Amino acid sequence: MFQSDSGRLKMKRAHSEPTDEQIDAIWCFALDKYSNMDYTHGKSHAERTVKLAEFIAAKEEADPLISRLGAMLHQFHPEEADRVESFMRELGLEPDLISAVKHCVSCVEPETIGQASTIEARVVFDADKLQTLGPFGLVREIIHRTVTRDLDVL
């Protein structure tokens, strides 16, 4: 890791690109997680988070691969970061890449973002949290909070 002239923390590209098969396996692993969640955290949430992370990463000069994979896997949250790490090791990915993506997953919550030491972790956090803004985000959050807390809305 190094600090750029602008003072932003950036990750050195010390990893090689995963194969298409490895990326597909990560996406399937992530989608399996989403399929077991409430409908506000389905495939479309995953896709929006990835698109936002890619956009923000380009603007912030963050590593696009780490940002993308972190966004794919962000829903595992810090509690399951070790599961993400184990899965990525099984795929044979490089340790530096695994560590960087695990860090994104570990820092995706408001309680853990203060521990972020990379711009990529902040990109993933922002991509996820930006979805709570605007009318769509507000409705999504109300539905999610109502369902997860088993609240009666009537």
Short mmCIF file of N, CA and C in Angstrom, two decimals:
data_model
loop_
_atom_site.label_atom_id
_atom_site.label_comp_id
_atom_site.label_asym_id
_atom_site.label_seq_id
_atom_site.Cartn_x
_atom_site.Cartn_y
_atom_site.Cartn_z
N MET A 1 0.85 -1.16 0.00
CA MET A 1 0.00 0.00 0.00
C MET A 1 0.90 1.23 0.00
N PHE A 2 0.44 2.29 -0.63
CA PHE A 2 1.18 3.55 -0.61
C PHE A 2 0.21 4.71 -0.63
N GLN A 3 0.73 5.87 -0.32
CA GLN A 3 -0.10 7.05 -0.34
C GLN A 3 0.24 7.84 -1.60
N SER A 4 -0.77 8.22 -2.34
CA SER A 4 -0.56 8.99 -3.56
C SER A 4 -0.27 10.44 -3.22
N ASP A 5 0.08 11.22 -4.23
CA ASP A 5 0.35 12.63 -4.04
C ASP A 5 -0.84 13.36 -3.45
N SER A 6 -2.04 12.89 -3.74
CA SER A 6 -3.25 13.54 -3.23
C SER A 6 -3.54 13.14 -1.79
N GLY A 7 -2.75 12.23 -1.22
CA GLY A 7 -2.94 11.81 0.15
C GLY A 7 -3.89 10.63 0.31
N ARG A 8 -4.45 10.13 -0.77
CA ARG A 8 -5.37 8.99 -0.70
C ARG A 8 -4.58 7.70 -0.56
N LEU A 9 -5.13 6.79 0.22
CA LEU A 9 -4.51 5.48 0.34
C LEU A 9 -4.88 4.65 -0.88
N LYS A 10 -3.88 4.06 -1.48
CA LYS A 10 -4.13 3.24 -2.67
C LYS A 10 -3.38 1.93 -2.53
N MET A 11 -3.91 0.90 -3.15
CA MET A 11 -3.30 -0.42 -3.12
C MET A 11 -2.38 -0.57 -4.32
N LYS A 12 -1.19 -1.06 -4.08
CA LYS A 12 -0.31 -1.36 -5.21
C LYS A 12 -0.87 -2.58 -5.92
N ARG A 13 -0.77 -2.60 -7.21
CA ARG A 13 -1.25 -3.75 -7.97
C ARG A 13 -0.22 -4.86 -7.88
N ALA A 14 -0.36 -5.66 -6.85
CA ALA A 14 0.57 -6.75 -6.61
C ALA A 14 -0.07 -8.09 -6.95
N HIS A 15 -1.16 -8.04 -7.66
CA HIS A 15 -1.89 -9.27 -7.97
C HIS A 15 -2.05 -9.40 -9.48
N SER A 16 -2.18 -10.65 -9.90
CA SER A 16 -2.48 -10.88 -11.31
C SER A 16 -3.99 -10.99 -11.45
N GLU A 17 -4.46 -10.84 -12.66
CA GLU A 17 -5.90 -10.89 -12.93
C GLU A 17 -6.41 -12.32 -12.78
N PRO A 18 -7.53 -12.49 -12.08
CA PRO A 18 -8.15 -13.82 -12.02
C PRO A 18 -8.68 -14.20 -13.40
N THR A 19 -8.86 -15.48 -13.58
CA THR A 19 -9.41 -15.96 -14.85
C THR A 19 -10.91 -15.66 -14.88
N ASP A 20 -11.49 -15.75 -16.07
CA ASP A 20 -12.94 -15.58 -16.20
C ASP A 20 -13.68 -16.62 -15.38
N GLU A 21 -13.15 -17.82 -15.32
CA GLU A 21 -13.78 -18.89 -14.55
C GLU A 21 -13.77 -18.55 -13.05
N GLN A 22 -12.67 -17.99 -12.56
CA GLN A 22 -12.60 -17.61 -11.15
C GLN A 22 -13.58 -16.48 -10.83
N ILE A 23 -13.66 -15.50 -11.73
CA ILE A 23 -14.61 -14.39 -11.54
C ILE A 23 -16.04 -14.94 -11.54
N ASP A 24 -16.35 -15.84 -12.48
CA ASP A 24 -17.69 -16.43 -12.52
C ASP A 24 -18.00 -17.20 -11.24
N ALA A 25 -17.01 -17.91 -10.71
CA ALA A 25 -17.21 -18.66 -9.47
C ALA A 25 -17.48 -17.72 -8.30
N ILE A 26 -16.78 -16.60 -8.25
CA ILE A 26 -17.00 -15.61 -7.19
C ILE A 26 -18.40 -15.03 -7.32
N TRP A 27 -18.80 -14.71 -8.55
CA TRP A 27 -20.14 -14.15 -8.76
C TRP A 27 -21.21 -15.15 -8.33
N CYS A 28 -21.06 -16.43 -8.67
CA CYS A 28 -22.02 -17.46 -8.27
C CYS A 28 -22.05 -17.62 -6.75
N PHE A 29 -20.89 -17.58 -6.13
CA PHE A 29 -20.79 -17.64 -4.67
C PHE A 29 -21.55 -16.49 -4.03
N ALA A 30 -21.37 -15.29 -4.57
CA ALA A 30 -22.05 -14.10 -4.06
C ALA A 30 -23.56 -14.21 -4.28
N LEU A 31 -23.96 -14.60 -5.48
CA LEU A 31 -25.40 -14.69 -5.77
C LEU A 31 -26.09 -15.74 -4.92
N ASP A 32 -25.38 -16.79 -4.56
CA ASP A 32 -25.96 -17.78 -3.66
C ASP A 32 -26.28 -17.14 -2.31
N LYS A 33 -25.40 -16.27 -1.84
CA LYS A 33 -25.64 -15.54 -0.60
C LYS A 33 -26.88 -14.65 -0.74
N TYR A 34 -26.94 -13.90 -1.84
CA TYR A 34 -28.06 -12.99 -2.07
C TYR A 34 -29.39 -13.75 -2.18
N SER A 35 -29.36 -14.94 -2.75
CA SER A 35 -30.60 -15.70 -2.94
C SER A 35 -31.21 -16.14 -1.62
N ASN A 36 -30.42 -16.14 -0.57
CA ASN A 36 -30.92 -16.54 0.75
C ASN A 36 -31.29 -15.35 1.63
N MET A 37 -31.31 -14.15 1.04
CA MET A 37 -31.61 -12.95 1.81
C MET A 37 -32.99 -12.42 1.42
N ASP A 38 -33.40 -11.35 2.09
CA ASP A 38 -34.68 -10.75 1.74
C ASP A 38 -34.60 -10.16 0.34
N TYR A 39 -35.76 -9.90 -0.26
CA TYR A 39 -35.80 -9.50 -1.66
C TYR A 39 -35.23 -8.12 -1.92
N THR A 40 -34.98 -7.31 -0.91
CA THR A 40 -34.33 -6.02 -1.15
C THR A 40 -32.82 -6.18 -1.30
N HIS A 41 -32.32 -7.38 -1.01
CA HIS A 41 -30.89 -7.66 -1.16
C HIS A 41 -30.67 -8.79 -2.17
N GLY A 42 -31.38 -8.73 -3.26
CA GLY A 42 -31.27 -9.75 -4.29
C GLY A 42 -30.20 -9.42 -5.31
N LYS A 43 -30.29 -10.08 -6.43
CA LYS A 43 -29.31 -9.93 -7.51
C LYS A 43 -29.21 -8.48 -7.98
N SER A 44 -30.33 -7.77 -8.05
CA SER A 44 -30.28 -6.39 -8.54
C SER A 44 -29.50 -5.50 -7.58
N HIS A 45 -29.60 -5.76 -6.28
CA HIS A 45 -28.79 -5.01 -5.31
C HIS A 45 -27.31 -5.28 -5.55
N ALA A 46 -26.97 -6.53 -5.78
CA ALA A 46 -25.58 -6.89 -6.06
C ALA A 46 -25.07 -6.19 -7.32
N GLU A 47 -25.87 -6.23 -8.36
CA GLU A 47 -25.46 -5.60 -9.63
C GLU A 47 -25.30 -4.10 -9.49
N ARG A 48 -26.22 -3.45 -8.77
CA ARG A 48 -26.12 -2.00 -8.57
C ARG A 48 -24.88 -1.66 -7.74
N THR A 49 -24.60 -2.46 -6.73
CA THR A 49 -23.42 -2.20 -5.89
C THR A 49 -22.15 -2.33 -6.72
N VAL A 50 -22.08 -3.32 -7.57
CA VAL A 50 -20.90 -3.50 -8.42
C VAL A 50 -20.75 -2.32 -9.39
N LYS A 51 -21.84 -1.93 -10.03
CA LYS A 51 -21.77 -0.81 -10.98
C LYS A 51 -21.34 0.48 -10.30
N LEU A 52 -21.92 0.75 -9.14
CA LEU A 52 -21.52 1.95 -8.40
C LEU A 52 -20.06 1.88 -7.97
N ALA A 53 -19.62 0.72 -7.50
CA ALA A 53 -18.22 0.57 -7.09
C ALA A 53 -17.27 0.77 -8.27
N GLU A 54 -17.63 0.25 -9.42
CA GLU A 54 -16.78 0.44 -10.61
C GLU A 54 -16.70 1.92 -10.97
N PHE A 55 -17.82 2.61 -10.90
CA PHE A 55 -17.85 4.04 -11.22
C PHE A 55 -17.01 4.84 -10.23
N ILE A 56 -17.22 4.60 -8.94
CA ILE A 56 -16.48 5.32 -7.91
C ILE A 56 -14.99 5.00 -7.99
N ALA A 57 -14.66 3.74 -8.22
CA ALA A 57 -13.25 3.33 -8.30
C ALA A 57 -12.54 4.09 -9.42
N ALA A 58 -13.21 4.26 -10.55
CA ALA A 58 -12.59 4.99 -11.66
C ALA A 58 -12.35 6.44 -11.27
N LYS A 59 -13.31 7.05 -10.59
CA LYS A 59 -13.18 8.46 -10.17
C LYS A 59 -12.11 8.64 -9.10
N GLU A 60 -11.98 7.66 -8.21
CA GLU A 60 -11.05 7.75 -7.08
C GLU A 60 -9.69 7.12 -7.36
N GLU A 61 -9.52 6.58 -8.57
CA GLU A 61 -8.28 5.91 -8.96
C GLU A 61 -7.98 4.71 -8.05
N ALA A 62 -9.03 4.02 -7.65
CA ALA A 62 -8.89 2.81 -6.85
C ALA A 62 -8.69 1.62 -7.78
N ASP A 63 -8.21 0.54 -7.25
CA ASP A 63 -8.02 -0.68 -8.03
C ASP A 63 -9.40 -1.19 -8.45
N PRO A 64 -9.67 -1.25 -9.74
CA PRO A 64 -11.01 -1.64 -10.20
C PRO A 64 -11.36 -3.09 -9.88
N LEU A 65 -10.39 -3.98 -9.91
CA LEU A 65 -10.66 -5.39 -9.64
C LEU A 65 -11.02 -5.59 -8.17
N ILE A 66 -10.24 -5.04 -7.28
CA ILE A 66 -10.51 -5.19 -5.85
C ILE A 66 -11.86 -4.56 -5.52
N SER A 67 -12.12 -3.40 -6.08
CA SER A 67 -13.40 -2.72 -5.83
C SER A 67 -14.57 -3.56 -6.34
N ARG A 68 -14.41 -4.12 -7.52
CA ARG A 68 -15.48 -4.93 -8.10
C ARG A 68 -15.73 -6.20 -7.29
N LEU A 69 -14.67 -6.91 -6.95
CA LEU A 69 -14.84 -8.14 -6.18
C LEU A 69 -15.36 -7.84 -4.77
N GLY A 70 -14.86 -6.78 -4.18
CA GLY A 70 -15.36 -6.39 -2.86
C GLY A 70 -16.84 -6.07 -2.91
N ALA A 71 -17.27 -5.40 -3.97
CA ALA A 71 -18.70 -5.08 -4.12
C ALA A 71 -19.53 -6.34 -4.34
N MET A 72 -19.01 -7.27 -5.12
CA MET A 72 -19.72 -8.53 -5.33
C MET A 72 -19.97 -9.24 -4.00
N LEU A 73 -18.95 -9.20 -3.14
CA LEU A 73 -18.97 -10.00 -1.92
C LEU A 73 -19.34 -9.22 -0.67
N HIS A 74 -19.68 -7.96 -0.82
CA HIS A 74 -19.89 -7.10 0.35
C HIS A 74 -20.97 -7.60 1.29
N GLN A 75 -21.95 -8.31 0.79
CA GLN A 75 -23.08 -8.72 1.61
C GLN A 75 -22.71 -9.80 2.63
N PHE A 76 -21.52 -10.34 2.54
CA PHE A 76 -21.08 -11.30 3.55
C PHE A 76 -20.78 -10.58 4.86
N HIS A 77 -20.52 -9.27 4.78
CA HIS A 77 -20.29 -8.44 5.96
C HIS A 77 -19.11 -8.96 6.77
N PRO A 78 -18.66 -8.20 7.75
CA PRO A 78 -17.49 -8.60 8.53
C PRO A 78 -17.63 -9.97 9.19
N GLU A 79 -18.85 -10.33 9.57
CA GLU A 79 -19.06 -11.61 10.26
C GLU A 79 -18.66 -12.82 9.42
N GLU A 80 -18.71 -12.68 8.11
CA GLU A 80 -18.38 -13.81 7.24
C GLU A 80 -17.17 -13.54 6.36
N ALA A 81 -16.35 -12.60 6.75
CA ALA A 81 -15.16 -12.28 5.95
C ALA A 81 -14.21 -13.47 5.84
N ASP A 82 -14.13 -14.27 6.90
CA ASP A 82 -13.27 -15.46 6.85
C ASP A 82 -13.79 -16.48 5.85
N ARG A 83 -15.11 -16.57 5.72
CA ARG A 83 -15.71 -17.47 4.72
C ARG A 83 -15.34 -17.03 3.31
N VAL A 84 -15.37 -15.72 3.07
CA VAL A 84 -14.96 -15.17 1.77
C VAL A 84 -13.49 -15.51 1.52
N GLU A 85 -12.67 -15.32 2.52
CA GLU A 85 -11.24 -15.62 2.37
C GLU A 85 -11.02 -17.10 2.03
N SER A 86 -11.69 -17.99 2.74
CA SER A 86 -11.54 -19.43 2.47
C SER A 86 -11.97 -19.79 1.06
N PHE A 87 -13.08 -19.23 0.63
CA PHE A 87 -13.57 -19.51 -0.71
C PHE A 87 -12.56 -19.05 -1.77
N MET A 88 -12.05 -17.85 -1.59
CA MET A 88 -11.10 -17.32 -2.57
C MET A 88 -9.79 -18.11 -2.58
N ARG A 89 -9.39 -18.61 -1.42
CA ARG A 89 -8.19 -19.47 -1.36
C ARG A 89 -8.43 -20.77 -2.13
N GLU A 90 -9.64 -21.34 -1.97
CA GLU A 90 -9.98 -22.56 -2.70
C GLU A 90 -9.90 -22.35 -4.21
N LEU A 91 -10.18 -21.13 -4.66
CA LEU A 91 -10.11 -20.82 -6.09
C LEU A 91 -8.67 -20.65 -6.57
N GLY A 92 -7.73 -20.56 -5.64
CA GLY A 92 -6.33 -20.41 -6.00
C GLY A 92 -5.93 -18.98 -6.31
N LEU A 93 -6.66 -18.01 -5.79
CA LEU A 93 -6.32 -16.61 -6.03
C LEU A 93 -5.11 -16.21 -5.19
N GLU A 94 -4.46 -15.16 -5.60
CA GLU A 94 -3.24 -14.71 -4.92
C GLU A 94 -3.57 -14.15 -3.54
N PRO A 95 -2.71 -14.41 -2.57
CA PRO A 95 -2.94 -13.95 -1.20
C PRO A 95 -3.16 -12.44 -1.07
N ASP A 96 -2.42 -11.64 -1.83
CA ASP A 96 -2.59 -10.18 -1.75
C ASP A 96 -3.99 -9.75 -2.21
N LEU A 97 -4.48 -10.38 -3.25
CA LEU A 97 -5.82 -10.07 -3.75
C LEU A 97 -6.87 -10.51 -2.73
N ILE A 98 -6.71 -11.70 -2.19
CA ILE A 98 -7.64 -12.22 -1.19
C ILE A 98 -7.69 -11.29 0.01
N SER A 99 -6.55 -10.88 0.48
CA SER A 99 -6.48 -9.99 1.64
C SER A 99 -7.16 -8.65 1.38
N ALA A 100 -6.95 -8.10 0.20
CA ALA A 100 -7.54 -6.81 -0.15
C ALA A 100 -9.07 -6.90 -0.24
N VAL A 101 -9.57 -7.97 -0.83
CA VAL A 101 -11.02 -8.15 -0.95
C VAL A 101 -11.64 -8.43 0.41
N LYS A 102 -10.98 -9.26 1.20
CA LYS A 102 -11.47 -9.53 2.56
C LYS A 102 -11.54 -8.24 3.36
N HIS A 103 -10.57 -7.36 3.18
CA HIS A 103 -10.58 -6.08 3.89
C HIS A 103 -11.81 -5.25 3.49
N CYS A 104 -12.16 -5.27 2.21
CA CYS A 104 -13.37 -4.56 1.76
C CYS A 104 -14.61 -5.11 2.45
N VAL A 105 -14.72 -6.42 2.52
CA VAL A 105 -15.87 -7.07 3.16
C VAL A 105 -15.88 -6.76 4.65
N SER A 106 -14.72 -6.71 5.26
CA SER A 106 -14.61 -6.46 6.70
C SER A 106 -14.96 -5.03 7.09
N CYS A 107 -14.89 -4.12 6.14
CA CYS A 107 -15.10 -2.69 6.44
C CYS A 107 -16.40 -2.13 5.86
N VAL A 108 -17.34 -2.97 5.51
CA VAL A 108 -18.54 -2.52 4.79
C VAL A 108 -19.64 -1.97 5.70
N GLU A 109 -19.49 -2.09 6.98
CA GLU A 109 -20.52 -1.62 7.92
C GLU A 109 -20.14 -0.26 8.51
N PRO A 110 -21.14 0.53 8.91
CA PRO A 110 -20.83 1.81 9.55
C PRO A 110 -19.93 1.65 10.78
N GLU A 111 -20.07 0.52 11.48
CA GLU A 111 -19.24 0.26 12.66
C GLU A 111 -17.81 -0.12 12.33
N THR A 112 -17.55 -0.54 11.09
CA THR A 112 -16.21 -1.01 10.73
C THR A 112 -15.50 -0.14 9.69
N ILE A 113 -16.20 0.79 9.05
CA ILE A 113 -15.58 1.58 7.99
C ILE A 113 -14.41 2.41 8.53
N GLY A 114 -14.44 2.77 9.78
CA GLY A 114 -13.33 3.52 10.37
C GLY A 114 -12.03 2.74 10.38
N GLN A 115 -12.10 1.43 10.21
CA GLN A 115 -10.91 0.58 10.16
C GLN A 115 -10.35 0.44 8.75
N ALA A 116 -11.02 1.03 7.78
CA ALA A 116 -10.59 0.88 6.38
C ALA A 116 -9.22 1.54 6.18
N SER A 117 -8.33 0.78 5.60
CA SER A 117 -6.99 1.31 5.33
C SER A 117 -6.72 1.43 3.84
N THR A 118 -7.73 1.12 3.02
CA THR A 118 -7.56 1.24 1.57
C THR A 118 -8.71 2.03 0.96
N ILE A 119 -8.44 2.66 -0.14
CA ILE A 119 -9.49 3.38 -0.87
C ILE A 119 -10.53 2.40 -1.40
N GLU A 120 -10.11 1.19 -1.74
CA GLU A 120 -11.05 0.20 -2.27
C GLU A 120 -12.12 -0.17 -1.23
N ALA A 121 -11.73 -0.31 0.03
CA ALA A 121 -12.70 -0.61 1.08
C ALA A 121 -13.70 0.53 1.21
N ARG A 122 -13.23 1.74 1.07
CA ARG A 122 -14.12 2.90 1.15
C ARG A 122 -15.03 2.99 -0.07
N VAL A 123 -14.51 2.60 -1.22
CA VAL A 123 -15.32 2.58 -2.44
C VAL A 123 -16.49 1.61 -2.28
N VAL A 124 -16.21 0.41 -1.77
CA VAL A 124 -17.26 -0.59 -1.60
C VAL A 124 -18.29 -0.11 -0.58
N PHE A 125 -17.84 0.45 0.52
CA PHE A 125 -18.75 1.00 1.53
C PHE A 125 -19.66 2.05 0.90
N ASP A 126 -19.06 2.99 0.19
CA ASP A 126 -19.84 4.07 -0.43
C ASP A 126 -20.83 3.53 -1.46
N ALA A 127 -20.40 2.58 -2.27
CA ALA A 127 -21.29 2.00 -3.29
C ALA A 127 -22.52 1.37 -2.64
N ASP A 128 -22.31 0.66 -1.55
CA ASP A 128 -23.43 0.03 -0.85
C ASP A 128 -24.33 1.08 -0.20
N LYS A 129 -23.73 2.04 0.46
CA LYS A 129 -24.52 3.03 1.20
C LYS A 129 -25.21 4.03 0.28
N LEU A 130 -24.68 4.30 -0.88
CA LEU A 130 -25.33 5.22 -1.81
C LEU A 130 -26.70 4.72 -2.25
N GLN A 131 -26.92 3.45 -2.15
CA GLN A 131 -28.20 2.89 -2.57
C GLN A 131 -29.33 3.20 -1.59
N THR A 132 -29.01 3.81 -0.47
CA THR A 132 -30.06 4.19 0.48
C THR A 132 -30.57 5.60 0.21
N LEU A 133 -29.98 6.29 -0.77
CA LEU A 133 -30.38 7.66 -1.10
C LEU A 133 -31.46 7.66 -2.17
N GLY A 134 -32.21 8.74 -2.23
CA GLY A 134 -33.24 8.90 -3.25
C GLY A 134 -34.47 8.09 -2.93
N PRO A 135 -35.51 8.26 -3.73
CA PRO A 135 -36.79 7.58 -3.47
C PRO A 135 -36.67 6.07 -3.48
N PHE A 136 -35.94 5.52 -4.45
CA PHE A 136 -35.80 4.07 -4.53
C PHE A 136 -35.09 3.53 -3.30
N GLY A 137 -34.02 4.19 -2.91
CA GLY A 137 -33.26 3.76 -1.74
C GLY A 137 -34.05 3.86 -0.46
N LEU A 138 -34.83 4.91 -0.34
CA LEU A 138 -35.64 5.09 0.86
C LEU A 138 -36.69 3.98 0.98
N VAL A 139 -37.37 3.69 -0.11
CA VAL A 139 -38.37 2.61 -0.10
C VAL A 139 -37.70 1.28 0.18
N ARG A 140 -36.55 1.03 -0.44
CA ARG A 140 -35.81 -0.21 -0.23
C ARG A 140 -35.43 -0.36 1.25
N GLU A 141 -34.94 0.70 1.87
CA GLU A 141 -34.56 0.64 3.28
C GLU A 141 -35.76 0.41 4.18
N ILE A 142 -36.87 1.06 3.91
CA ILE A 142 -38.07 0.86 4.73
C ILE A 142 -38.53 -0.59 4.64
N ILE A 143 -38.56 -1.13 3.42
CA ILE A 143 -38.97 -2.53 3.24
C ILE A 143 -38.00 -3.45 3.96
N HIS A 144 -36.71 -3.22 3.78
CA HIS A 144 -35.71 -4.09 4.41
C HIS A 144 -35.83 -4.05 5.93
N ARG A 145 -35.90 -2.86 6.49
CA ARG A 145 -36.00 -2.72 7.95
C ARG A 145 -37.29 -3.35 8.48
N THR A 146 -38.38 -3.21 7.75
CA THR A 146 -39.66 -3.79 8.16
C THR A 146 -39.58 -5.31 8.14
N VAL A 147 -39.03 -5.88 7.08
CA VAL A 147 -38.94 -7.33 6.94
C VAL A 147 -37.97 -7.91 7.95
N THR A 148 -36.78 -7.35 8.07
CA THR A 148 -35.77 -7.95 8.95
C THR A 148 -36.12 -7.81 10.42
N ARG A 149 -36.91 -6.81 10.76
CA ARG A 149 -37.32 -6.62 12.16
C ARG A 149 -38.72 -7.17 12.41
N ASP A 150 -39.31 -7.76 11.36
CA ASP A 150 -40.63 -8.38 11.46
C ASP A 150 -41.66 -7.40 12.04
N LEU A 151 -41.64 -6.19 11.48
CA LEU A 151 -42.55 -5.15 11.95
C LEU A 151 -43.88 -5.22 11.21
N ASP A 152 -44.92 -4.90 11.88
CA ASP A 152 -46.23 -4.82 11.28
C ASP A 152 -46.41 -3.39 10.79
N VAL A 153 -46.60 -3.20 9.49
CA VAL A 153 -46.68 -1.85 8.93
C VAL A 153 -48.10 -1.29 8.97
N LEU A 154 -49.06 -2.06 9.28
CA LEU A 154 -50.44 -1.56 9.34
C LEU A 154 -50.87 -1.29 10.75
#
